[in-house]
XYZ file of C-alpha atoms in Angstrom:
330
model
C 120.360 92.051 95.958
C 118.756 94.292 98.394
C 117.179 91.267 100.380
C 120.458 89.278 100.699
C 121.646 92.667 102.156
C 119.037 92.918 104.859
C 119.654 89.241 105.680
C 123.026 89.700 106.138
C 123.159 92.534 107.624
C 120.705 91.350 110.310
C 123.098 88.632 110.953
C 125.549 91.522 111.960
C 127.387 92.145 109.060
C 128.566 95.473 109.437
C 129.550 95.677 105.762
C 125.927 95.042 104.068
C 124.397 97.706 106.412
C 126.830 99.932 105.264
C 125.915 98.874 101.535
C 122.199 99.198 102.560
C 122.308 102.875 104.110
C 125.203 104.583 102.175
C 122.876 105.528 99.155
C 120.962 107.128 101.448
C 123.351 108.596 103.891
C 123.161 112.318 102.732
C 119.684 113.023 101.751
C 118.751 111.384 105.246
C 121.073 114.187 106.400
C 119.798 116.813 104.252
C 116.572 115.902 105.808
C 117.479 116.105 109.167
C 118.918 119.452 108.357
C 116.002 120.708 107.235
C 113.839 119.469 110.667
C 116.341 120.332 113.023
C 117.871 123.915 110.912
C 121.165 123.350 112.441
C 124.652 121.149 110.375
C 125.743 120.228 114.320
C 122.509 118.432 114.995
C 121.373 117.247 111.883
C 124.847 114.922 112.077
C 124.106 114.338 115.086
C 120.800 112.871 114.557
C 121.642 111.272 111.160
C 123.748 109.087 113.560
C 121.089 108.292 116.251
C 119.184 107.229 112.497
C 121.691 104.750 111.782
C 122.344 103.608 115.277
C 118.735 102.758 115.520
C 118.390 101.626 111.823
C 120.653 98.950 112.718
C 119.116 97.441 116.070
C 116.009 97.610 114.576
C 116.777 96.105 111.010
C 114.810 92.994 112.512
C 111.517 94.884 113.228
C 111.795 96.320 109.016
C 109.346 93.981 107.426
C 109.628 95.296 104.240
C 105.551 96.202 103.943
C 107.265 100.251 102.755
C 110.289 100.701 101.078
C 114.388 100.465 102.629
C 114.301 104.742 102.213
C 110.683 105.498 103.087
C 111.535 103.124 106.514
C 114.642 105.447 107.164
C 113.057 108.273 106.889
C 110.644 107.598 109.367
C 113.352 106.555 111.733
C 115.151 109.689 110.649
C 111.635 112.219 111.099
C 110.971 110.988 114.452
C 114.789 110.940 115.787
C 114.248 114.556 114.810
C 110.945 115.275 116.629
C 112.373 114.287 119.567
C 115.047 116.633 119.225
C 112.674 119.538 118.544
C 110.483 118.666 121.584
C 113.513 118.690 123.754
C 114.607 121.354 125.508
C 118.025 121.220 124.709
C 119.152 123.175 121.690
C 121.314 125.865 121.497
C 120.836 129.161 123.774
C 121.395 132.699 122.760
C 124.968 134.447 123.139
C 125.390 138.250 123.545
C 127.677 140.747 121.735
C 130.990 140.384 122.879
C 133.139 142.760 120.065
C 135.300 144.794 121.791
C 135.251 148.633 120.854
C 132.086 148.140 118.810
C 128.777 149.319 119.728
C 125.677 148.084 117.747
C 122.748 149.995 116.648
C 119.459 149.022 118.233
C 118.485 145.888 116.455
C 115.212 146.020 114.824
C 113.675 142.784 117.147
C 115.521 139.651 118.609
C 115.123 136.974 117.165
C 114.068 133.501 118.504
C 115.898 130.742 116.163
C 119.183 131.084 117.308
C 120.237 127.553 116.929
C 120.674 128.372 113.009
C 123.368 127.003 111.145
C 125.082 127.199 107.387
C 124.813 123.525 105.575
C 128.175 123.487 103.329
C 126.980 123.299 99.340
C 129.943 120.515 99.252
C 127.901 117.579 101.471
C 124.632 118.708 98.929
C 126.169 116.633 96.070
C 123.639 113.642 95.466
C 121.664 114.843 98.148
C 119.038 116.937 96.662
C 119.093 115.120 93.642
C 116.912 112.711 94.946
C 113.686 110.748 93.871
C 110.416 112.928 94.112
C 107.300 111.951 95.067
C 104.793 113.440 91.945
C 102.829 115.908 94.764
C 106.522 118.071 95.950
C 105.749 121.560 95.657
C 109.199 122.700 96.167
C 112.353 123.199 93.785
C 115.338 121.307 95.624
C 117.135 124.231 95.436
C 114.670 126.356 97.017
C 114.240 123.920 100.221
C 117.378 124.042 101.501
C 118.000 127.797 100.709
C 118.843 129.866 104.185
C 115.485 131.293 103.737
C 113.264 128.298 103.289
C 115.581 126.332 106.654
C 114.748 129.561 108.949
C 110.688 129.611 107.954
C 110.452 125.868 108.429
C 111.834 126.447 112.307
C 108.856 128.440 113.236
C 106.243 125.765 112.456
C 105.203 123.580 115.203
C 107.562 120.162 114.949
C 104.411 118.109 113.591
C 103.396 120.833 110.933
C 107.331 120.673 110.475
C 107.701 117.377 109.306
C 104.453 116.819 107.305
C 105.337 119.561 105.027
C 109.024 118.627 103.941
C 107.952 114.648 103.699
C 104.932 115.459 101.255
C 106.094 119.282 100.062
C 109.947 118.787 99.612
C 110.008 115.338 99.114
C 106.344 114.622 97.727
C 105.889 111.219 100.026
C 102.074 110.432 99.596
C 100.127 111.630 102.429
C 99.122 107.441 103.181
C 102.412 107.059 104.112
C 103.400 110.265 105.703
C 100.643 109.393 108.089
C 102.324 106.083 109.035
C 105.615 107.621 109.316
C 103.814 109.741 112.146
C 101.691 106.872 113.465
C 98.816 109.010 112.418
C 95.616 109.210 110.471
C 95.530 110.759 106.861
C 93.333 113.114 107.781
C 95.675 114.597 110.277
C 98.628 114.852 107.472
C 96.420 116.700 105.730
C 95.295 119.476 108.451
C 98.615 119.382 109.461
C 99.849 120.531 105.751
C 97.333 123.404 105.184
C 98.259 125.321 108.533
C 101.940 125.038 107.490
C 101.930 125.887 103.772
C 99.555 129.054 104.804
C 102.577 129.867 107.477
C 105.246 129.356 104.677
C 103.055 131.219 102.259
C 103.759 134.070 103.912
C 107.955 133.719 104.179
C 108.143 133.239 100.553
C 110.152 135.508 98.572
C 109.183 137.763 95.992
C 112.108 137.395 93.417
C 114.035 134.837 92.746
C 117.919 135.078 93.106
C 120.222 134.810 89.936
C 121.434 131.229 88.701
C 124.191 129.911 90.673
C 127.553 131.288 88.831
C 125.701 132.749 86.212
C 127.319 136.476 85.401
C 124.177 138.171 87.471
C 125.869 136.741 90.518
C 129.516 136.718 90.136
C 128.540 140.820 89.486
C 126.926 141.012 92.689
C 129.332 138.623 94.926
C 132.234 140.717 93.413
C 130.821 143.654 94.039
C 129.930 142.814 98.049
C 133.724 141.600 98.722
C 135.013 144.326 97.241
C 132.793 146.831 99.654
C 133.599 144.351 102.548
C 137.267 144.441 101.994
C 137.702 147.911 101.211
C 134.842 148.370 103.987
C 133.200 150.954 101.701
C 129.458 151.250 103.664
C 128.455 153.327 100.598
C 129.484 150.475 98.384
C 128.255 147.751 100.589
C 124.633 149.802 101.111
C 123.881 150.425 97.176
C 123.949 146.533 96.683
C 121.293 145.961 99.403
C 117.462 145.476 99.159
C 115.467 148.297 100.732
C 113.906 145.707 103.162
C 117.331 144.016 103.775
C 117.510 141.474 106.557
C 120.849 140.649 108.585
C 121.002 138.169 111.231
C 124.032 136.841 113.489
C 123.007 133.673 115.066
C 123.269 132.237 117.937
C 123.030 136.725 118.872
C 119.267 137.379 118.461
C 120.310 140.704 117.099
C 118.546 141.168 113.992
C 118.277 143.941 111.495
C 115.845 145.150 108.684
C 116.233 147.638 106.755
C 118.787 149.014 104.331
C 119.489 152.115 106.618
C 120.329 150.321 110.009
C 121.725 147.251 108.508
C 124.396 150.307 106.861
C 124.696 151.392 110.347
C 125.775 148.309 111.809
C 128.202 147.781 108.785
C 129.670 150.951 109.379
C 130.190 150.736 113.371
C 132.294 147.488 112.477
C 134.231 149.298 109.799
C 134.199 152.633 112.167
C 135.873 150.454 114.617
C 139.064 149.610 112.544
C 138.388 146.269 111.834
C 139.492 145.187 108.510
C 138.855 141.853 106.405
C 140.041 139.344 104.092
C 136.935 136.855 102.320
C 137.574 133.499 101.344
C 134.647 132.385 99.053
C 132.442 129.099 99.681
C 129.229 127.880 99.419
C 126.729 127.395 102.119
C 122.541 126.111 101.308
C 123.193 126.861 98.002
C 124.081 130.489 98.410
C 127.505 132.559 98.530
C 129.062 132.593 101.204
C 132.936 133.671 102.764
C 135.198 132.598 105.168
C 135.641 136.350 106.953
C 139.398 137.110 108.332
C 140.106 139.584 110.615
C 143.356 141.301 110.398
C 145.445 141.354 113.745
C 148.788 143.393 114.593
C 150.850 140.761 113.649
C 149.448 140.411 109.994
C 148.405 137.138 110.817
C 144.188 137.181 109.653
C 142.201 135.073 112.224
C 138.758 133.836 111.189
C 135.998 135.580 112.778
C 132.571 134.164 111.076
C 131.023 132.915 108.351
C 128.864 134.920 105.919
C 126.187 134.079 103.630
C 124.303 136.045 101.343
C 121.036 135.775 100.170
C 120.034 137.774 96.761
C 117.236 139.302 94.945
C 117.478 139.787 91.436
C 120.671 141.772 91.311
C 120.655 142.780 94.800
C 121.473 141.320 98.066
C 118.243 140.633 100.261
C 119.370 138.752 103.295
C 123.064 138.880 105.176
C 123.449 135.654 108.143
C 126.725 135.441 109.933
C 127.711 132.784 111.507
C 130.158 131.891 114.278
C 133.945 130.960 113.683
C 133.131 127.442 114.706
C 131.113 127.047 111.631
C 134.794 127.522 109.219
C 136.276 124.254 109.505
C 132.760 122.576 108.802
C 133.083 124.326 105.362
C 137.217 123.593 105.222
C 138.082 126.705 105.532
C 141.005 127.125 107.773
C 141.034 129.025 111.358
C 143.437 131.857 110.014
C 145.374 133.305 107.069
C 149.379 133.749 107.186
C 150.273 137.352 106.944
């Protein structure tokens, strides 16, 4: 079936392509997620994949398998990406009337984005290679996406083809056009660098009671903005981040400071509840004179146990990715 595909297909036929790549459509994206860290330009290169898939379905000789050729289309579409010098650039505060503590550093990885829970259906439910290291769940968790932007882009992709997805290392190295031996150097620097980003305690099941406790809990501080409320559910070593702002905070005390300068400022919200990497996450609506609630960001939360150990907000632009709308009716 799958050869009378790739012959018809490289006699143009725009249908069997499509029958060939659709299976593999959203892991490919997944992946490409996980290179590049941000939704925008992981469909953007998932695009360049298929583009290229298709002039160069002539050159496939079938010597690896349909998926494993994608991917290396895929990993290297994304290299060039990360070698370019094009991604996003930082932005700087621009809230009106609110004045932010002194962030604990700036961060570098500002071209971080949310990767809606709805597009991971089928997509981390994928085949495994027997040598991935990694729950599915785990690598695309905010987390896991952020530590995997600080490795170099080679040390990048060798450890999500043989950690994430467990490809063997013979043909990770020809997906690379390198040696095995490299692949393998490669791995050990970056699992030593993600050794160290690894966190301590796992977060609750997803909709298990532990979590609905702690998500109801955090929108009903948010909404009531009740610092107090908000600050008892934190981690003591709580991180927030805002990219693309390199303002970041750690730190239960000055993360409650910056929560209270927004609240101190008047500003007053309405959550809508999604799901972003696997995580909680809300639609956040400010309320305006009119009564009309305009979106402002994106939040997701990362937890600990019963407690909330990471809070990333995202940009407005990042709502209708996830279907929320741009504003709530009064």
């Amino acid at each position: 079936m799958e050869t009378d595909l790739i012959s018809r297909a490289r006699a143009g036929d725009d249908d069997a392509f499509q029958a060939l790549t659709e299976p593999h459509r959203r892991e490919l994206q997944v992946h490409c997620y996980r290179m590049l860290g941000s939704f925008q330009d992981a469909e953007d290169a998932l695009q360049d994949t298929l583009v290229s898939a298709w002039r160069g379905l002539g050159g496939f000789d079938g010597r690896a398998s349909l998926r494993t050729w994608l991917y290396r289309i895929a990993t290297n579409r994304c290299l060039s990406t990360l070698r370019s010098a094009g991604r996003r650039p930082a932005t700087v505060w621009d809230i009106p009337g609110v004045e932010p503590p002194e962030p604990t550093r700036l961060g570098e990885i500002v071209w971080l984005e949310p990767y809606p829970d709805a597009l991971l259906d089928g997509a981390i439910q994928v085949p495994l290679g027997p040598e991935a290291r990694y729950e599915q769940a785990e690598s695309i968790s905010l987390a896991f996406v952020t530590a995997l932007q600080a490795l170099p882009p080679r040390q990048l992709a060798v450890l999500i083809l043989r950690d994430v997805l467990g490809f063997p290392a013979s043909e990770v190295a020809g997906m690379l056009d390198t040696t095995v031996d490299s692949v393998k150097s490669a791995l050990k620097r970056a699992r030593a660098t993600l050794r160290r980003n690894r966190s301590p305690e796992p977060p609750p099941a997803v909709a298990s009671p532990a979590e609905n406790e702690v998500v109801a809990a955090f929108v009903r501080a948010w909404e009531t903005a009740d610092v107090d409320a908000l600050v008892a559910l934190l981690t003591d070593d709580v991180f927030m981040s805002m990219p693309p702002l390199p303002l970041e905070y750690q730190g239960r005390d000055v993360v409650g400071r910056f929560c209270g300068a927004i609240f101190d400022a008047g500003r007053r919200f309405a959550l809508v509840p999604t799901r972003a990497n696997g995580q909680p996450a809300f639609g956040a609506y400010l309320a305006g004179p009119s009564g009309v609630r305009h979106g402002t960001g994106l939040y997701v939360l990362t937890l600990a146990g019963d407690r909330i150990s990471a809070m990333t907000r995202f940009e407005n632009s990042m709502l209708s990715a996830f279907g929320l709308p741009r504003s709530l009716p009064s």
